Every structure is written in C-alpha cells, then in structure tokens.
Amino acid sequence: MNATGLNSTDHIGVLPFTPVYAPNAFFLSIFTILLVVQLILTYFFWRSYGYAIGMLGGLLLELLGYAAKLMLSQDRKNKNGYIMYIIGLTLGPTFLSASLYLGLKTLQQHYNFARFWYIGPKVFAALLILGDFISLAFIGVGGSLAAIYAEDPIGVNLMIAGLATQVLFTTIFGGVLATIFRKTRWKLRHDKTRFFMLGGLVAAICLLIRSIWRVFELSEGFNGPLTSKEGVFIALDSIPMVIMSVLITTLHPRLWFHENQHSISRVKDGFWIVCRV
C-alpha cells in the first residue's frame, strides 16, 4: 500500500494516500456482478420495487465508489474521482440497509409471531426507513459540503451524525431480528426461514462494523490518521459490505416468501442465459 501523508490543512479534494489498484478492481468486479444479478431479479420480481430501488441504488453507488478509487489510484488529486469516492462509498450502504429493513417487513407479514405489540409490519419498516432517510440526508448534505468547503468541518460533522444515526437504527433492527429469532428458533427449527433471519443478522452486523468504523475514521477529518490506512478500510468497510451485499441479494423476499416454482424457474433460466452470453 502506498500512503503519503499531508502536512497542510485539511484538503478535502485531495486523497491523502494512493489507493492500491488490485483490491479495488476486485471489489469493483464483485459489485458489478451483484448489480447484474439484481437487475435480473428486478426483471422477474418487479413488483418488489421498493427492495429493488434500495438494492440497485446501493450497489450502483458502491460500484461508482470503487471505480472512483481506481481513478484515484492513477491520480489521487482527481477532484471528480474524490467526490465520487466520498459519495459512493458513504451513501451506498444507506440504500442497501433500506432493502434489509424491507426484508423484515416481509417476514412480519408472513408470520404473526414475528410482530411486536400493535405496530404493523409496514409501520415498523417505515420507522426504520425514516431513520435511514435521516441518515441519508445527513450523509448526502455533509458529503457535498465536505467536497465543496475544504476548510469547514461542518460537512464532516454532518456525515458523522448520519453514520451515527445509521448505527442506531441498524442496532434497533438487529435487536428486533435477534429477538424474533430467539422467540421462534424452536418453532422454525425445520423451516428455512431461520436461515433468512440468520442471514439478516449477519448482514446487520456487517453494516454495524462498517458504520462504526467510518465514524471513527471521519472523527479526525478526511485527512485524519485513519483515512490513509487502506488495509483497515478494506477489512472494516469493503469486506463487510461485500458480505452484506451478497447476503441481501440472496435474501430477496420473493425467493423466500413468495415461492412459486414457475417464477423461480424463470429466474434460473435468466441467469443461465446471462452466463452463456
């Protein structure tokens, strides 16, 4: 890894290290494949448009973020590449988490024992997504300000507030799903739904790891001591987000709760056609 320290003031538009090409090219390839898979799923399960919007938006932003890192590996002073890097890899997980929350809504719609108190599945999901929207607003505005006003810390502070909000609501989601799993682990011991819940829990843990890391990373500004540690970024952001993205792609609600053999066969045929191309 090539790292170059900067002793000047907080240059938001200049990356304080040169990204390594190979691992970022690998992650770009993974997110490109996942995006293609999600497009196929969206074609066959277009009625689940809310889930599709979150997945497609999140995967596209992750893809753009790693494409930007490849640009920065050639020229770390590339302003456009840096803005793409900030926006893509910071906003992408927020879209993906919305799809994760919608998976919980589907679970609660199909199993009454997965519900809490008098809060319906749609209301519960709406509350989680509202938190996601607040996080998105903070991160989006903060990222824009950070890219434009290099000397003003307000942009970074807003992004940290957005990430902290994401940590809070992801913790709530994980706690709810863990509670449902604990209550139903014997009742569903022969039902594949338990794997759906376990996958959701692992995805939530990956999101928590990534969000907590980003809060610490940005606490010293965009050119703080943690931002140049690309190996740590890969371990605590890139890998968790790949795991989360793979999981929530395979946890598409229509594959788990709307099983109809004709639709599943059509999806398999679609993948086969793409692979042959």
mmCIF file of N, CA and C in Angstrom, residues 84-150:
data_model
loop_
_atom_site.group_PDB
_atom_site.id
_atom_site.type_symbol
_atom_site.label_atom_id
_atom_site.label_comp_id
_atom_site.label_asym_id
_atom_site.label_seq_id
_atom_site.Cartn_x
_atom_site.Cartn_y
_atom_site.Cartn_z
ATOM 1 N N MET A 84 -16.735 11.295 -6.194
ATOM 2 C CA MET A 84 -17.399 10.005 -6.426
ATOM 3 C C MET A 84 -17.079 9.021 -5.301
ATOM 4 N N TYR A 85 -15.836 9.027 -4.866
ATOM 5 C CA TYR A 85 -15.387 8.134 -3.786
ATOM 6 C C TYR A 85 -16.138 8.435 -2.493
ATOM 7 N N ILE A 86 -16.221 9.733 -2.140
ATOM 8 C CA ILE A 86 -16.906 10.135 -0.910
ATOM 9 C C ILE A 86 -18.381 9.747 -0.968
ATOM 10 N N ILE A 87 -19.055 10.182 -2.026
ATOM 11 C CA ILE A 87 -20.498 9.972 -2.139
ATOM 12 C C ILE A 87 -20.836 8.487 -2.278
ATOM 13 N N GLY A 88 -20.129 7.796 -3.172
ATOM 14 C CA GLY A 88 -20.458 6.406 -3.454
ATOM 15 C C GLY A 88 -20.318 5.487 -2.260
ATOM 16 N N LEU A 89 -19.142 5.498 -1.619
ATOM 17 C CA LEU A 89 -18.882 4.542 -0.549
ATOM 18 C C LEU A 89 -19.477 4.963 0.787
ATOM 19 N N THR A 90 -19.979 6.205 0.870
ATOM 20 C CA THR A 90 -20.637 6.629 2.104
ATOM 21 C C THR A 90 -22.149 6.460 2.011
ATOM 22 N N LEU A 91 -22.721 6.742 0.833
ATOM 23 C CA LEU A 91 -24.178 6.650 0.673
ATOM 24 C C LEU A 91 -24.658 5.243 0.317
ATOM 25 N N GLY A 92 -23.821 4.463 -0.373
ATOM 26 C CA GLY A 92 -24.244 3.149 -0.847
ATOM 27 C C GLY A 92 -24.866 2.269 0.230
ATOM 28 N N PRO A 93 -24.215 2.095 1.386
ATOM 29 C CA PRO A 93 -24.769 1.232 2.428
ATOM 30 C C PRO A 93 -26.124 1.703 2.958
ATOM 31 N N THR A 94 -26.396 3.013 2.870
ATOM 32 C CA THR A 94 -27.675 3.522 3.351
ATOM 33 C C THR A 94 -28.825 3.002 2.496
ATOM 34 N N PHE A 95 -28.629 2.913 1.190
ATOM 35 C CA PHE A 95 -29.641 2.345 0.303
ATOM 36 C C PHE A 95 -29.792 0.845 0.558
ATOM 37 N N LEU A 96 -28.671 0.155 0.744
ATOM 38 C CA LEU A 96 -28.718 -1.292 0.974
ATOM 39 C C LEU A 96 -29.446 -1.615 2.277
ATOM 40 N N SER A 97 -29.245 -0.795 3.296
ATOM 41 C CA SER A 97 -29.897 -1.068 4.578
ATOM 42 C C SER A 97 -31.413 -0.931 4.462
ATOM 43 N N ALA A 98 -31.899 -0.047 3.574
ATOM 44 C CA ALA A 98 -33.343 0.086 3.372
ATOM 45 C C ALA A 98 -33.938 -1.230 2.870
ATOM 46 N N SER A 99 -33.243 -1.901 1.968
ATOM 47 C CA SER A 99 -33.701 -3.205 1.477
ATOM 48 C C SER A 99 -33.672 -4.243 2.589
ATOM 49 N N LEU A 100 -32.671 -4.163 3.438
ATOM 50 C CA LEU A 100 -32.578 -5.075 4.579
ATOM 51 C C LEU A 100 -33.796 -4.913 5.483
ATOM 52 N N TYR A 101 -34.203 -3.671 5.727
ATOM 53 C CA TYR A 101 -35.363 -3.409 6.572
ATOM 54 C C TYR A 101 -36.656 -3.914 5.926
ATOM 55 N N LEU A 102 -36.742 -3.807 4.619
ATOM 56 C CA LEU A 102 -37.939 -4.290 3.920
ATOM 57 C C LEU A 102 -38.052 -5.811 4.002
ATOM 58 N N GLY A 103 -36.923 -6.478 4.122
ATOM 59 C CA GLY A 103 -36.951 -7.923 4.321
ATOM 60 C C GLY A 103 -37.625 -8.286 5.638
ATOM 61 N N LEU A 104 -37.389 -7.472 6.683
ATOM 62 C CA LEU A 104 -38.043 -7.692 7.972
ATOM 63 C C LEU A 104 -39.554 -7.490 7.843
ATOM 64 N N LYS A 105 -39.962 -6.507 7.057
ATOM 65 C CA LYS A 105 -41.393 -6.279 6.852
ATOM 66 C C LYS A 105 -42.061 -7.508 6.256
ATOM 67 N N THR A 106 -41.423 -8.116 5.259
ATOM 68 C CA THR A 106 -41.987 -9.310 4.626
ATOM 69 C C THR A 106 -42.069 -10.468 5.614
ATOM 70 N N LEU A 107 -41.030 -10.608 6.434
ATOM 71 C CA LEU A 107 -41.038 -11.657 7.457
ATOM 72 C C LEU A 107 -42.222 -11.471 8.402
ATOM 73 N N GLN A 108 -42.464 -10.240 8.848
ATOM 74 C CA GLN A 108 -43.556 -9.973 9.783
ATOM 75 C C GLN A 108 -44.925 -10.138 9.127
ATOM 76 N N GLN A 109 -45.009 -9.863 7.834
ATOM 77 C CA GLN A 109 -46.272 -10.043 7.140
ATOM 78 C C GLN A 109 -46.660 -11.514 7.038
ATOM 79 N N HIS A 110 -45.678 -12.390 6.977
ATOM 80 C CA HIS A 110 -45.951 -13.815 6.802
ATOM 81 C C HIS A 110 -46.059 -14.584 8.116
ATOM 82 N N TYR A 111 -45.522 -14.002 9.199
ATOM 83 C CA TYR A 111 -45.571 -14.694 10.489
ATOM 84 C C TYR A 111 -46.040 -13.704 11.562
ATOM 85 N N ASN A 112 -47.231 -13.939 12.100
ATOM 86 C CA ASN A 112 -47.757 -13.055 13.137
ATOM 87 C C ASN A 112 -46.867 -13.033 14.369
ATOM 88 N N PHE A 113 -46.222 -14.157 14.678
ATOM 89 C CA PHE A 113 -45.379 -14.206 15.879
ATOM 90 C C PHE A 113 -44.121 -13.353 15.737
ATOM 91 N N ALA A 114 -43.841 -12.866 14.521
ATOM 92 C CA ALA A 114 -42.674 -12.011 14.305
ATOM 93 C C ALA A 114 -43.001 -10.535 14.523
ATOM 94 N N ARG A 115 -44.275 -10.254 14.864
ATOM 95 C CA ARG A 115 -44.679 -8.862 15.053
ATOM 96 C C ARG A 115 -44.491 -8.442 16.507
ATOM 97 N N PHE A 116 -44.441 -7.116 16.714
ATOM 98 C CA PHE A 116 -44.244 -6.573 18.051
ATOM 99 C C PHE A 116 -45.403 -5.655 18.418
ATOM 100 N N TRP A 117 -45.974 -5.904 19.575
ATOM 101 C CA TRP A 117 -47.011 -5.052 20.128
ATOM 102 C C TRP A 117 -48.107 -4.788 19.090
ATOM 103 N N TYR A 118 -48.453 -3.527 18.936
ATOM 104 C CA TYR A 118 -49.508 -3.189 17.984
ATOM 105 C C TYR A 118 -48.947 -2.479 16.748
ATOM 106 N N ILE A 119 -47.653 -2.636 16.527
ATOM 107 C CA ILE A 119 -47.021 -1.984 15.374
ATOM 108 C C ILE A 119 -47.065 -2.944 14.188
ATOM 109 N N GLY A 120 -47.762 -2.540 13.118
ATOM 110 C CA GLY A 120 -47.864 -3.375 11.935
ATOM 111 C C GLY A 120 -46.554 -3.436 11.177
ATOM 112 N N PRO A 121 -46.376 -4.439 10.317
ATOM 113 C CA PRO A 121 -45.122 -4.585 9.552
ATOM 114 C C PRO A 121 -44.767 -3.357 8.722
ATOM 115 N N LYS A 122 -45.772 -2.765 8.075
ATOM 116 C CA LYS A 122 -45.492 -1.602 7.228
ATOM 117 C C LYS A 122 -45.046 -0.402 8.053
ATOM 118 N N VAL A 123 -45.705 -0.212 9.204
ATOM 119 C CA VAL A 123 -45.338 0.914 10.073
ATOM 120 C C VAL A 123 -43.933 0.713 10.632
ATOM 121 N N PHE A 124 -43.646 -0.523 11.047
ATOM 122 C CA PHE A 124 -42.333 -0.832 11.612
ATOM 123 C C PHE A 124 -41.242 -0.573 10.578
ATOM 124 N N ALA A 125 -41.457 -1.062 9.354
ATOM 125 C CA ALA A 125 -40.478 -0.840 8.290
ATOM 126 C C ALA A 125 -40.345 0.645 7.972
ATOM 127 N N ALA A 126 -41.503 1.361 7.994
ATOM 128 C CA ALA A 126 -41.480 2.793 7.686
ATOM 129 C C ALA A 126 -40.645 3.557 8.710
ATOM 130 N N LEU A 127 -40.723 3.164 9.978
ATOM 131 C CA LEU A 127 -39.938 3.825 11.025
ATOM 132 C C LEU A 127 -38.444 3.609 10.806
ATOM 133 N N LEU A 128 -38.091 2.374 10.449
ATOM 134 C CA LEU A 128 -36.677 2.081 10.191
ATOM 135 C C LEU A 128 -36.174 2.836 8.964
ATOM 136 N N ILE A 129 -36.996 2.878 7.927
ATOM 137 C CA ILE A 129 -36.589 3.560 6.697
ATOM 138 C C ILE A 129 -36.551 5.073 6.907
ATOM 139 N N LEU A 130 -37.424 5.581 7.806
ATOM 140 C CA LEU A 130 -37.354 7.005 8.156
ATOM 141 C C LEU A 130 -35.989 7.324 8.762
ATOM 142 N N GLY A 131 -35.521 6.449 9.663
ATOM 143 C CA GLY A 131 -34.185 6.631 10.223
ATOM 144 C C GLY A 131 -33.122 6.571 9.139
ATOM 145 N N ASP A 132 -33.323 5.675 8.171
ATOM 146 C CA ASP A 132 -32.416 5.556 7.043
ATOM 147 C C ASP A 132 -32.405 6.836 6.219
ATOM 148 N N PHE A 133 -33.585 7.427 6.036
ATOM 149 C CA PHE A 133 -33.696 8.666 5.255
ATOM 150 C C PHE A 133 -32.986 9.818 5.970
ATOM 151 N N ILE A 134 -33.147 9.878 7.291
ATOM 152 C CA ILE A 134 -32.450 10.911 8.071
ATOM 153 C C ILE A 134 -30.939 10.752 7.918
ATOM 154 N N SER A 135 -30.491 9.503 8.023
ATOM 155 C CA SER A 135 -29.063 9.219 7.833
ATOM 156 C C SER A 135 -28.610 9.635 6.443
ATOM 157 N N LEU A 136 -29.420 9.295 5.432
ATOM 158 C CA LEU A 136 -29.098 9.630 4.047
ATOM 159 C C LEU A 136 -28.983 11.138 3.859
ATOM 160 N N ALA A 137 -29.915 11.885 4.477
ATOM 161 C CA ALA A 137 -29.900 13.341 4.350
ATOM 162 C C ALA A 137 -28.632 13.932 4.969
ATOM 163 N N PHE A 138 -28.301 13.482 6.173
ATOM 164 C CA PHE A 138 -27.097 13.982 6.836
ATOM 165 C C PHE A 138 -25.842 13.667 6.018
ATOM 166 N N ILE A 139 -25.746 12.411 5.565
ATOM 167 C CA ILE A 139 -24.548 11.998 4.831
ATOM 168 C C ILE A 139 -24.457 12.702 3.484
ATOM 169 N N GLY A 140 -25.597 12.802 2.781
ATOM 170 C CA GLY A 140 -25.604 13.445 1.464
ATOM 171 C C GLY A 140 -25.226 14.913 1.535
ATOM 172 N N VAL A 141 -25.870 15.642 2.455
ATOM 173 C CA VAL A 141 -25.565 17.072 2.608
ATOM 174 C C VAL A 141 -24.142 17.246 3.123
ATOM 175 N N GLY A 142 -23.780 16.432 4.115
ATOM 176 C CA GLY A 142 -22.434 16.541 4.677
ATOM 177 C C GLY A 142 -21.359 16.249 3.651
ATOM 178 N N GLY A 143 -21.555 15.211 2.833
ATOM 179 C CA GLY A 143 -20.573 14.874 1.807
ATOM 180 C C GLY A 143 -20.425 15.979 0.779
ATOM 181 N N SER A 144 -21.544 16.584 0.406
ATOM 182 C CA SER A 144 -21.495 17.679 -0.567
ATOM 183 C C SER A 144 -20.741 18.875 0.000
ATOM 184 N N LEU A 145 -21.054 19.233 1.247
ATOM 185 C CA LEU A 145 -20.375 20.372 1.876
ATOM 186 C C LEU A 145 -18.885 20.091 2.054
ATOM 187 N N ALA A 146 -18.572 18.851 2.428
ATOM 188 C CA ALA A 146 -17.162 18.497 2.639
ATOM 189 C C ALA A 146 -16.369 18.585 1.343
ATOM 190 N N ALA A 147 -17.016 18.248 0.230
ATOM 191 C CA ALA A 147 -16.319 18.282 -1.052
ATOM 192 C C ALA A 147 -16.133 19.717 -1.558
ATOM 193 N N ILE A 148 -17.048 20.609 -1.163
ATOM 194 C CA ILE A 148 -17.017 21.981 -1.688
ATOM 195 C C ILE A 148 -16.224 22.916 -0.777
ATOM 196 N N TYR A 149 -16.466 22.810 0.557
ATOM 197 C CA TYR A 149 -15.826 23.718 1.512
ATOM 198 C C TYR A 149 -14.770 22.953 2.314
ATOM 199 N N ALA A 150 -13.555 23.004 1.813
ATOM 200 C CA ALA A 150 -12.470 22.197 2.386
ATOM 201 C C ALA A 150 -12.124 22.583 3.822
#
